[in-house]
Amino acid sequence: GRSVTYGELDAMANRYAHWAKGLNIRRGQVVALFMPNRLEYFAIWYGLSKVGVVTALVNNQLAGMPLAHCLNISGAQHVIVDAETSPVFEQARKLLDRTMHEWVLGPAHGDQRDLVQALKSCSQLPPDRSVREDMTAADTALLIYTSGTTGLPKAARITHMRAQLYMR
């Protein structure tokens, strides 16, 4: 129900890039994205890719053990959720093999972190080019999971080049 210009989308993405840099999330590390389609969805993974961070696109229909499995194999230490997926993540949290920092696009409770508030202090200007110096088209941009029809979901590695081809 909302339109944004390419410039506005790029500015949103830049905030996510600076957010990751501010948390010292480095090139090749993974952030899990567990939410339904919404305006921020593309801006998040686009922004993270600007600084070489891999985004694990976790199916928002998963729950319980399949969700925990995807989060576990992603290697992510941070997960981004919204008000709809946060309770589902909270249920799966006890099945995780490590602690994950939960960032919520919406009201945060308990040990959740408020991503909306964190982004307010992040620049909308592009990250410095030096951040991308050693990045290549063959680097991983995304992890996209299979449906898990023959077992638990598996992650397909999507490079920056393949992601660009998909967008064309």
Backbone as a printed PyTorch tensor [residue, N CA C, xyz], in Angstrom:
tensor([[[  0.8010,  -1.2000,   0.0000],
         [  0.0000,   0.0000,   0.0000],
         [  0.8430,   1.2630,   0.0000]],

        [[  2.1370,   1.1410,  -0.2620],
         [  3.0070,   2.3150,  -0.2500],
         [  4.0010,   2.1990,  -1.3980]],

        [[  4.2740,   3.3000,  -2.0370],
         [  5.2580,   3.3290,  -3.1220],
         [  6.5000,   4.0600,  -2.6420]],

        [[  7.6530,   3.6150,  -3.1250],
         [  8.9030,   4.3000,  -2.8400],
         [  9.6700,   4.4580,  -4.1430]],

        [[ 10.4720,   5.4880,  -4.2160],
         [ 11.3190,   5.6870,  -5.3930],
         [ 12.5570,   4.8040,  -5.2380]],

        [[ 13.2960,   4.6570,  -6.3320],
         [ 14.5530,   3.9170,  -6.2470],
         [ 15.4840,   4.5750,  -5.2370]],

        [[ 15.5040,   5.8930,  -5.2280],
         [ 16.3550,   6.6190,  -4.2820],
         [ 15.9670,   6.3580,  -2.8410]],

        [[ 14.6660,   6.3240,  -2.5550],
         [ 14.2010,   6.0460,  -1.1990],
         [ 14.5450,   4.6160,  -0.7850]],

        [[ 14.3830,   3.6700,  -1.7100],
         [ 14.7260,   2.2810,  -1.4270],
         [ 16.2240,   2.1480,  -1.1450]],

        [[ 17.0360,   2.8310,  -1.9400],
         [ 18.4800,   2.7880,  -1.7470],
         [ 18.8570,   3.3870,  -0.3930]],

        [[ 18.2150,   4.4670,   0.0010],
         [ 18.4890,   5.0870,   1.3000],
         [ 18.1150,   4.1330,   2.4400]],

        [[ 16.9920,   3.4190,   2.2950],
         [ 16.5990,   2.4260,   3.2950],
         [ 17.6570,   1.3360,   3.3810]],

        [[ 18.0850,   0.8470,   2.2270],
         [ 19.0920,  -0.2180,   2.1810],
         [ 20.3940,   0.2460,   2.8360]],

        [[ 20.7810,   1.4850,   2.5870],
         [ 22.0100,   2.0120,   3.1810],
         [ 21.9450,   2.0020,   4.7060]],

        [[ 20.7720,   2.2740,   5.2560],
         [ 20.6230,   2.2360,   6.7200],
         [ 20.9110,   0.8240,   7.2540]],

        [[ 20.4020,  -0.2020,   6.5570],
         [ 20.6570,  -1.5820,   6.9850],
         [ 22.1340,  -1.9240,   6.8460]],

        [[ 22.7840,  -1.4150,   5.8080],
         [ 24.2200,  -1.6430,   5.6310],
         [ 24.9890,  -1.0370,   6.8090]],

        [[ 24.6600,   0.1970,   7.1670],
         [ 25.3430,   0.8550,   8.2800],
         [ 24.9970,   0.2000,   9.6210]],

        [[ 23.7710,  -0.3050,   9.7520],
         [ 23.3830,  -1.0290,  10.9690],
         [ 24.3010,  -2.2400,  11.1500]],

        [[ 24.4830,  -3.0180,  10.0730],
         [ 25.3460,  -4.2050,  10.1450],
         [ 26.7860,  -3.8170,  10.4750]],

        [[ 27.2790,  -2.7790,   9.8220],
         [ 28.6480,  -2.3280,  10.0950],
         [ 28.7830,  -1.8860,  11.5480]],

        [[ 27.7680,  -1.1980,  12.0510],
         [ 27.8000,  -0.7290,  13.4320],
         [ 27.8340,  -1.8610,  14.4500]],

        [[ 27.3010,  -3.0180,  14.0770],
         [ 27.3260,  -4.1960,  14.9480],
         [ 28.5600,  -5.0560,  14.6890]],

        [[ 29.4170,  -4.5820,  13.7890],
         [ 30.6250,  -5.3130,  13.4110],
         [ 30.3060,  -6.6590,  12.7660]],

        [[ 29.1870,  -6.7170,  12.0470],
         [ 28.8700,  -7.9050,  11.2570],
         [ 29.6750,  -7.7580,   9.9750]],

        [[ 30.5420,  -8.7150,   9.7350],
         [ 31.5000,  -8.5950,   8.6440],
         [ 31.1240,  -9.3940,   7.4150]],

        [[ 31.8530,  -9.1050,   6.3640],
         [ 31.6920,  -9.7880,   5.0830],
         [ 31.7090, -11.3060,   5.2860]],

        [[ 30.7230, -11.9740,   4.6900],
         [ 30.6190, -13.4250,   4.7750],
         [ 29.8180, -13.9200,   5.9590]],

        [[ 29.5890, -13.0680,   6.9610],
         [ 28.7590, -13.4820,   8.0850],
         [ 27.2880, -13.4190,   7.6630]],

        [[ 26.4350, -14.1050,   8.3980],
         [ 25.0340, -14.2760,   8.0100],
         [ 24.0920, -13.5950,   8.9960]],

        [[ 23.0740, -12.9440,   8.4450],
         [ 21.9370, -12.4390,   9.2110],
         [ 20.7010, -13.1440,   8.6540]],

        [[ 19.8930, -13.7330,   9.5300],
         [ 18.6710, -14.4100,   9.0960],
         [ 17.5320, -13.3930,   8.9850]],

        [[ 16.7460, -13.5290,   7.9290],
         [ 15.5840, -12.6700,   7.7060],
         [ 14.3510, -13.5640,   7.7310]],

        [[ 13.5380, -13.4180,   8.7660],
         [ 12.3670, -14.2750,   8.9700],
         [ 11.1370, -13.3850,   9.1060]],

        [[ 10.5700, -13.0430,   7.9490],
         [  9.3580, -12.2200,   7.9470],
         [  8.6360, -12.3910,   6.6090]],

        [[  7.3620, -12.0480,   6.5530],
         [  6.6300, -12.1140,   5.2880],
         [  7.0490, -10.9630,   4.3690]],

        [[  6.5810, -11.0250,   3.1380],
         [  6.8620,  -9.9420,   2.1940],
         [  6.3080,  -8.6330,   2.7520]],

        [[  7.1600,  -7.6340,   2.7530],
         [  6.7810,  -6.2900,   3.1560],
         [  7.8220,  -5.3550,   2.5660]],

        [[  7.5510,  -4.0780,   2.6030],
         [  8.4090,  -3.0930,   1.9680],
         [  9.8780,  -3.2420,   2.3660]],

        [[ 10.1360,  -3.4760,   3.6330],
         [ 11.5160,  -3.5420,   4.1240],
         [ 12.2650,  -4.7900,   3.6720]],

        [[ 11.5590,  -5.8170,   3.2480],
         [ 12.1910,  -7.1130,   2.9550],
         [ 13.3470,  -6.9750,   1.9680]],

        [[ 13.0900,  -6.3900,   0.8170],
         [ 14.1520,  -6.2340,  -0.1810],
         [ 15.2220,  -5.2650,   0.3180]],

        [[ 14.8190,  -4.1860,   0.9560],
         [ 15.7810,  -3.1990,   1.4390],
         [ 16.7590,  -3.8320,   2.4330]],

        [[ 16.2870,  -4.7720,   3.2310],
         [ 17.1620,  -5.4230,   4.2120],
         [ 18.2520,  -6.2170,   3.5120]],

        [[ 17.8630,  -7.1500,   2.6370],
         [ 18.9200,  -7.9820,   2.0500],
         [ 19.7700,  -7.2140,   1.0500]],

        [[ 19.1930,  -6.2310,   0.4000],
         [ 19.9820,  -5.3960,  -0.5010],
         [ 21.0190,  -4.5960,   0.3010]],

        [[ 20.5980,  -4.0140,   1.4000],
         [ 21.5120,  -3.2430,   2.2370],
         [ 22.6130,  -4.1040,   2.8300]],

        [[ 22.2540,  -5.2760,   3.3240],
         [ 23.2630,  -6.1660,   3.8930],
         [ 24.2680,  -6.6040,   2.8350]],

        [[ 23.7840,  -6.8330,   1.6230],
         [ 24.6940,  -7.2620,   0.5510],
         [ 25.6760,  -6.1540,   0.1790]],

        [[ 25.3200,  -4.9100,   0.4310],
         [ 26.2190,  -3.7910,   0.1210],
         [ 27.5040,  -3.8440,   0.9360]],

        [[ 27.4520,  -4.5150,   2.0720],
         [ 28.6410,  -4.6240,   2.9180],
         [ 29.1240,  -6.0760,   3.0170]],

        [[ 28.6350,  -6.9130,   2.1030],
         [ 29.1160,  -8.2890,   2.0240],
         [ 28.5040,  -9.2560,   3.0090]],

        [[ 27.4630,  -8.8340,   3.7240],
         [ 26.7950,  -9.7110,   4.6800],
         [ 25.8090, -10.5930,   3.9250]],

        [[ 25.8160, -11.8700,   4.2400],
         [ 24.9220, -12.8430,   3.6170],
         [ 23.5830, -12.8100,   4.3470]],

        [[ 22.4830, -12.8060,   3.6020],
         [ 21.1530, -12.8410,   4.2120],
         [ 20.5320, -14.2070,   3.9850]],

        [[ 20.1440, -14.8660,   5.0690],
         [ 19.4380, -16.1460,   4.9950],
         [ 17.9490, -15.8290,   4.9250]],

        [[ 17.3420, -16.0910,   3.7710],
         [ 15.9160, -15.8120,   3.5690],
         [ 15.1130, -17.0160,   4.0720]],

        [[ 14.6570, -16.9400,   5.3000],
         [ 13.9770, -18.0510,   5.9470],
         [ 12.4760, -17.9580,   5.6810]],

        [[ 11.8920, -19.0470,   5.2170],
         [ 10.4700, -19.1200,   4.8890],
         [  9.6290, -18.7440,   6.1060]],

        [[  8.7980, -17.7330,   5.9640],
         [  7.9930, -17.2560,   7.0880],
         [  6.8410, -18.1920,   7.4430]],

        [[  6.6720, -19.2800,   6.7140],
         [  5.6390, -20.2690,   7.0380],
         [  6.1760, -21.3690,   7.9500]],

        [[  7.4830, -21.3710,   8.2090],
         [  8.0780, -22.4010,   9.0540],
         [  7.8300, -22.0990,  10.5270]],

        [[  7.8730, -23.1510,  11.3220],
         [  7.7570, -23.0330,  12.7710],
         [  8.4510, -24.2370,  13.3960]],

        [[  8.6670, -24.1780,  14.6800],
         [  9.1990, -25.3200,  15.4090],
         [ 10.5490, -25.8000,  14.9140]],

        [[ 10.6900, -27.1280,  14.8140],
         [ 11.9670, -27.7300,  14.4520],
         [ 12.4400, -27.3280,  13.0550]],

        [[ 11.5980, -27.2930,  12.0130],
         [ 12.0920, -26.8610,  10.6990],
         [ 12.6500, -25.4380,  10.7240]],

        [[ 12.0110, -24.5380,  11.4650],
         [ 12.5110, -23.1680,  11.5920],
         [ 13.8450, -23.1690,  12.3320]],

        [[ 13.9090, -23.8510,  13.4560],
         [ 15.1560, -23.9190,  14.2250],
         [ 16.2690, -24.5220,  13.3790]],

        [[ 15.9670, -25.5450,  12.5900],
         [ 16.9610, -26.1740,  11.7190],
         [ 17.5330, -25.1540,  10.7340]],

        [[ 16.6630, -24.3960,  10.0730],
         [ 17.1240, -23.3880,   9.1050],
         [ 17.9970, -22.3390,   9.7800]],

        [[ 17.5900, -21.8910,  10.9450],
         [ 18.3720, -20.8880,  11.6650],
         [ 19.7080, -21.4750,  12.1240]],

        [[ 19.6840, -22.7220,  12.5820],
         [ 20.9230, -23.3670,  13.0230],
         [ 21.9210, -23.5170,  11.8830]],

        [[ 21.4730, -24.0190,  10.7340],
         [ 22.4190, -24.2570,   9.6380],
         [ 22.8520, -22.9720,   8.9500]],

        [[ 22.1230, -21.8840,   9.1870],
         [ 22.5170, -20.6100,   8.5810],
         [ 23.7960, -20.0680,   9.2120]],

        [[ 24.0080, -20.3820,  10.4780],
         [ 25.1500, -19.8350,  11.2010],
         [ 24.9370, -18.4050,  11.6660]],

        [[ 23.7490, -17.8720,  11.4730],
         [ 23.4610, -16.4790,  11.8320],
         [ 23.4830, -16.2790,  13.3450]],

        [[ 23.9880, -15.1250,  13.7530],
         [ 23.9320, -14.7370,  15.1630],
         [ 22.8300, -13.7120,  15.4020]],

        [[ 22.2890, -13.1720,  14.2980],
         [ 21.2210, -12.1700,  14.3720],
         [ 20.0730, -12.6320,  13.4820]],

        [[ 18.8480, -12.3880,  13.9350],
         [ 17.6580, -12.6720,  13.1370],
         [ 16.7780, -11.4270,  13.1530]],

        [[ 16.2450, -11.0880,  11.9780],
         [ 15.3330,  -9.9540,  11.8540],
         [ 13.9230, -10.5110,  11.6710]],

        [[ 13.0130, -10.0690,  12.5250],
         [ 11.6180, -10.5120,  12.4970],
         [ 10.7070,  -9.2900,  12.5160]],

        [[  9.4210,  -9.5340,  12.3560],
         [  8.4390,  -8.4640,  12.5320],
         [  7.4290,  -8.9310,  13.5730]],

        [[  6.3930,  -8.1450,  13.7990],
         [  5.4120,  -8.4820,  14.8350],
         [  4.7320,  -9.8210,  14.5570]],

        [[  4.5800, -10.1830,  13.2870],
         [  3.9110, -11.4370,  12.9070],
         [  4.7930, -12.6570,  13.1540]],

        [[  6.0780, -12.5570,  12.8470],
         [  6.9600, -13.7250,  12.9540],
         [  7.6860, -13.8140,  14.2960]],

        [[  7.7060, -12.7430,  15.0450],
         [  8.3990, -12.7540,  16.3290],
         [  7.9030, -13.8510,  17.2780]],

        [[  6.5850, -14.0270,  17.4690],
         [  6.1310, -15.0840,  18.3810],
         [  6.5300, -16.4820,  17.8990]],

        [[  6.5650, -16.6890,  16.5920],
         [  6.9480, -17.9840,  16.0320],
         [  8.4310, -18.2390,  16.3040]],

        [[  9.2470, -17.1970,  16.1200],
         [ 10.6690, -17.3190,  16.4370],
         [ 10.8570, -17.6240,  17.9190]],

        [[ 10.1200, -16.9280,  18.7740],
         [ 10.2550, -17.1300,  20.2220],
         [  9.9910, -18.5900,  20.5950]],

        [[  9.0200, -19.2110,  19.9370],
         [  8.7120, -20.6210,  20.2030],
         [  9.8610, -21.5370,  19.7780]],

        [[ 10.5030, -21.2100,  18.6400],
         [ 11.5880, -22.0420,  18.1010],
         [ 12.9190, -21.7650,  18.7980]],

        [[ 13.0140, -20.6610,  19.4930],
         [ 14.2820, -20.2350,  20.1050],
         [ 14.8860, -21.3130,  21.0030]],

        [[ 14.0580, -22.0200,  21.7540],
         [ 14.5770, -23.0260,  22.6870],
         [ 15.1760, -24.2340,  21.9610]],

        [[ 14.9340, -24.3570,  20.6460],
         [ 15.4850, -25.4640,  19.8570],
         [ 16.7860, -25.0960,  19.1540]],

        [[ 17.2230, -23.8560,  19.3180],
         [ 18.4390, -23.3930,  18.6440],
         [ 19.6770, -23.9130,  19.3570]],

        [[ 20.7480, -24.1210,  18.5900],
         [ 21.9800, -24.6110,  19.1940],
         [ 22.9010, -23.4770,  19.6350]],

        [[ 22.4360, -22.2380,  19.5600],
         [ 23.2150, -21.0860,  20.0210],
         [ 22.2470, -19.9270,  20.2970]],

        [[ 22.7750, -18.8980,  20.9390],
         [ 21.9910, -17.6990,  21.2170],
         [ 21.9410, -16.8480,  19.9500]],

        [[ 20.7740, -16.3510,  19.6230],
         [ 20.6110, -15.4310,  18.4960],
         [ 20.0330, -14.1240,  19.0250]],

        [[ 20.5330, -13.0170,  18.4780],
         [ 19.9830, -11.7120,  18.8200],
         [ 18.7760, -11.4650,  17.9200]],

        [[ 17.6410, -11.2130,  18.5320],
         [ 16.3910, -11.0000,  17.8040],
         [ 16.1390,  -9.5060,  17.6400]],

        [[ 16.0840,  -9.0680,  16.3810],
         [ 15.8190,  -7.6710,  16.0320],
         [ 14.4090,  -7.5900,  15.4640]],

        [[ 13.5790,  -6.7500,  16.0640],
         [ 12.1670,  -6.6740,  15.6900],
         [ 11.8640,  -5.3630,  14.9650]],

        [[ 11.1970,  -5.4890,  13.8070],
         [ 10.6470,  -4.3130,  13.1150],
         [  9.2510,  -4.0980,  13.6860]],

        [[  9.2020,  -3.4700,  14.8030],
         [  7.9480,  -3.2700,  15.5230],
         [  8.2720,  -3.2190,  17.0050]],

        [[  7.2580,  -3.2580,  17.8420],
         [  7.4910,  -3.1580,  19.2880],
         [  8.3660,  -4.3030,  19.8010]],

        [[  9.3950,  -3.9750,  20.5700],
         [ 10.2960,  -4.9770,  21.1400],
         [  9.9240,  -5.2210,  22.6010]],

        [[ 10.0520,  -6.4760,  23.0310],
         [  9.7340,  -6.8620,  24.4030],
         [ 10.8550,  -7.7400,  24.9450]],

        [[ 11.0520,  -7.7060,  26.2400],
         [ 12.0490,  -8.5820,  26.8720],
         [ 13.4430,  -8.3310,  26.3200]],

        [[ 14.0970,  -9.4120,  25.8640],
         [ 15.4630,  -9.2690,  25.3590],
         [ 15.5130,  -9.0260,  23.8460]],

        [[ 14.3600,  -8.7630,  23.2410],
         [ 14.3350,  -8.3940,  21.8230],
         [ 14.9780,  -7.0180,  21.6550]],

        [[ 15.4600,  -6.7720,  20.4550],
         [ 16.0670,  -5.4710,  20.1670],
         [ 15.2100,  -4.7390,  19.1410]],

        [[ 15.0450,  -3.4700,  19.3410],
         [ 14.1960,  -2.6300,  18.4940],
         [ 14.9870,  -2.1690,  17.2700]],

        [[ 14.7300,  -2.7910,  16.1260],
         [ 15.4620,  -2.4580,  14.9100],
         [ 15.0680,  -1.0870,  14.3770]],

        [[ 13.8170,  -0.7200,  14.5000],
         [ 13.3590,   0.5890,  14.0340],
         [ 14.1420,   1.6910,  14.7420]],

        [[ 14.2810,   1.5520,  16.0460],
         [ 15.0250,   2.5430,  16.8310],
         [ 16.5040,   2.5400,  16.4500]],

        [[ 17.0830,   1.3690,  16.2790],
         [ 18.5070,   1.2650,  15.9260],
         [ 18.7890,   1.9150,  14.5730]],

        [[ 17.8620,   1.7900,  13.6360],
         [ 18.0680,   2.3380,  12.2920],
         [ 18.0410,   3.8640,  12.2760]],

        [[ 17.3930,   4.4740,  13.2650],
         [ 17.2820,   5.9380,  13.2950],
         [ 18.6450,   6.6060,  13.3610]],

        [[ 19.6150,   5.9450,  13.9470],
         [ 20.9540,   6.5370,  14.0640],
         [ 21.8790,   6.1160,  12.9190]],

        [[ 21.3480,   5.3770,  11.9540],
         [ 22.1620,   4.8880,  10.8330],
         [ 22.0270,   5.8110,   9.6240]],

        [[ 23.1320,   6.0570,   8.9820],
         [ 23.1700,   6.9430,   7.8150],
         [ 22.4180,   6.3350,   6.6330]],

        [[ 21.8030,   7.2070,   5.8540],
         [ 21.1600,   6.7610,   4.6220],
         [ 22.0770,   6.9590,   3.4130]],

        [[ 23.3070,   7.4110,   3.6730],
         [ 24.2900,   7.5700,   2.6030],
         [ 24.9430,   6.2280,   2.3100]],

        [[ 25.4170,   6.0220,   1.0900],
         [ 26.0450,   4.7320,   0.7500],
         [ 27.2450,   4.4410,   1.6480]],

        [[ 27.4580,   3.1580,   1.9770],
         [ 28.6560,   2.8210,   2.7450],
         [ 29.9010,   3.1040,   1.9080]],

        [[ 30.9940,   3.3480,   2.5790],
         [ 32.2510,   3.6390,   1.8900],
         [ 32.6190,   2.5000,   0.9360]],

        [[ 33.0950,   2.8500,  -0.2460],
         [ 33.4660,   1.8580,  -1.2580],
         [ 34.5130,   0.8620,  -0.7690]],

        [[ 35.3370,   1.2670,   0.1750],
         [ 36.3910,   0.3870,   0.6740],
         [ 35.8240,  -0.8830,   1.3030]],

        [[ 34.5800,  -0.8320,   1.7660],
         [ 33.9390,  -1.9990,   2.3620],
         [ 33.7940,  -3.1160,   1.3260]],

        [[ 33.6460,  -2.7450,   0.0610],
         [ 33.4090,  -3.7180,  -1.0070],
         [ 34.6650,  -4.0660,  -1.7970]],

        [[ 35.8130,  -3.5560,  -1.3780],
         [ 37.0450,  -3.7250,  -2.1360],
         [ 37.3230,  -5.1500,  -2.5790]],

        [[ 37.2090,  -6.1020,  -1.6720],
         [ 37.5550,  -7.4870,  -1.9920],
         [ 36.3580,  -8.3410,  -2.3690]],

        [[ 35.1800,  -7.7570,  -2.4570],
         [ 34.0020,  -8.5370,  -2.8220],
         [ 34.0510,  -8.8970,  -4.2940]],

        [[ 33.5090, -10.0790,  -4.6130],
         [ 33.4210, -10.4990,  -6.0070],
         [ 32.0040, -10.9590,  -6.3070]],

        [[ 31.7140, -11.0940,  -7.5850],
         [ 30.3970, -11.5660,  -8.0140],
         [ 30.1460, -12.9990,  -7.5610]],

        [[ 31.2210, -13.7400,  -7.2710],
         [ 31.0880, -15.1330,  -6.8410],
         [ 30.8470, -15.2750,  -5.3400]],

        [[ 30.9200, -14.1720,  -4.5860],
         [ 30.6480, -14.2300,  -3.1460],
         [ 29.1690, -14.5290,  -2.9180]],

        [[ 28.8820, -15.1660,  -1.8160],
         [ 27.4990, -15.4840,  -1.4670],
         [ 26.7640, -14.2170,  -1.0300]],

        [[ 25.5840, -14.0160,  -1.6050],
         [ 24.7210, -12.8970,  -1.2320],
         [ 23.5640, -13.3730,  -0.3560]],

        [[ 23.0040, -14.5280,  -0.7170],
         [ 21.7940, -15.0210,  -0.0680],
         [ 21.8690, -16.5180,   0.1890]],

        [[ 21.1530, -16.9510,   1.1890],
         [ 20.8580, -18.3630,   1.3900],
         [ 19.3450, -18.4800,   1.2230]],

        [[ 18.9260, -19.3000,   0.2680],
         [ 17.4970, -19.5160,   0.0350],
         [ 17.2250, -20.9890,   0.3060]],

        [[ 16.2190, -21.2750,   1.0980],
         [ 15.9590, -22.6290,   1.5520],
         [ 14.9720, -23.3770,   0.6670]],

        [[ 15.2250, -24.6890,   0.5210],
         [ 14.2900, -25.5560,  -0.1850],
         [ 13.0280, -25.6750,   0.6690]],

        [[ 11.9910, -26.2560,   0.1050],
         [ 10.7200, -26.3580,   0.8180],
         [ 10.7600, -27.3980,   1.9290]],

        [[ 11.6850, -28.3370,   1.8580],
         [ 11.7580, -29.3570,   2.8900],
         [ 10.7450, -30.4600,   2.7170]],

        [[ 10.2980, -30.7060,   1.4790],
         [  9.2860, -31.7400,   1.2420],
         [  9.8270, -33.1500,   1.4480]],

        [[ 11.1290, -33.3660,   1.3020],
         [ 11.7140, -34.7000,   1.4820],
         [ 12.5780, -34.7640,   2.7350]],

        [[ 12.3710, -33.8800,   3.6420],
         [ 13.1560, -33.8020,   4.8690],
         [ 13.2240, -32.3600,   5.3000]],

        [[ 14.1650, -32.0510,   6.1610],
         [ 14.3110, -30.6710,   6.6060],
         [ 14.8360, -29.8000,   5.4660]],

        [[ 14.4690, -28.5100,   5.4530],
         [ 14.9430, -27.6130,   4.3860],
         [ 16.4660, -27.5590,   4.3200]],

        [[ 16.9630, -27.3420,   3.1030],
         [ 18.3950, -27.1830,   2.8690],
         [ 18.6250, -25.8080,   2.2600]],

        [[ 19.8080, -25.2350,   2.5100],
         [ 20.1020, -23.8820,   2.0270],
         [ 20.7970, -23.9400,   0.6720]],

        [[ 20.2600, -23.1990,  -0.2920],
         [ 20.9290, -23.0170,  -1.5870],
         [ 21.6970, -21.7080,  -1.5140]],

        [[ 22.9580, -21.7580,  -1.9070],
         [ 23.8400, -20.5860,  -1.8790],
         [ 23.6320, -19.7940,  -3.1710]],

        [[ 23.2390, -18.5300,  -3.0390],
         [ 23.0100, -17.6510,  -4.1860],
         [ 24.1040, -16.5790,  -4.1880]],

        [[ 24.8690, -16.5270,  -5.2630],
         [ 25.9410, -15.5380,  -5.3710],
         [ 25.3700, -14.1810,  -5.7660]],

        [[ 26.2090, -13.1580,  -5.6660],
         [ 25.7940, -11.8180,  -6.0970],
         [ 25.4480, -11.8330,  -7.5870]],

        [[ 26.2330, -12.5560,  -8.3780],
         [ 25.9650, -12.6060,  -9.8160],
         [ 24.6060, -13.2460, -10.1030]],

        [[ 24.3190, -14.3560,  -9.4450],
         [ 23.0370, -15.0330,  -9.6720],
         [ 21.8810, -14.1440,  -9.2180]],

        [[ 22.0440, -13.4490,  -8.0970],
         [ 20.9910, -12.5400,  -7.6270],
         [ 20.7470, -11.4390,  -8.6470]],

        [[ 21.8090, -10.9090,  -9.2410],
         [ 21.6590,  -9.8860, -10.2900],
         [ 20.9200, -10.4700, -11.4890]],

        [[ 21.2540, -11.6830, -11.8650],
         [ 20.5700, -12.3090, -13.0110],
         [ 19.0810, -12.5070, -12.6940]],

        [[ 18.7530, -12.9050, -11.4760],
         [ 17.3570, -13.0690, -11.0820],
         [ 16.5940, -11.7470, -11.2220]],

        [[ 17.2620, -10.6580, -10.8610],
         [ 16.5770,  -9.3480, -10.8840],
         [ 16.3900,  -8.8200, -12.3020]],

        [[ 17.1610,  -9.2800, -13.2340],
         [ 17.0080,  -8.8310, -14.6090],
         [ 15.7650,  -9.4150, -15.2240]]])
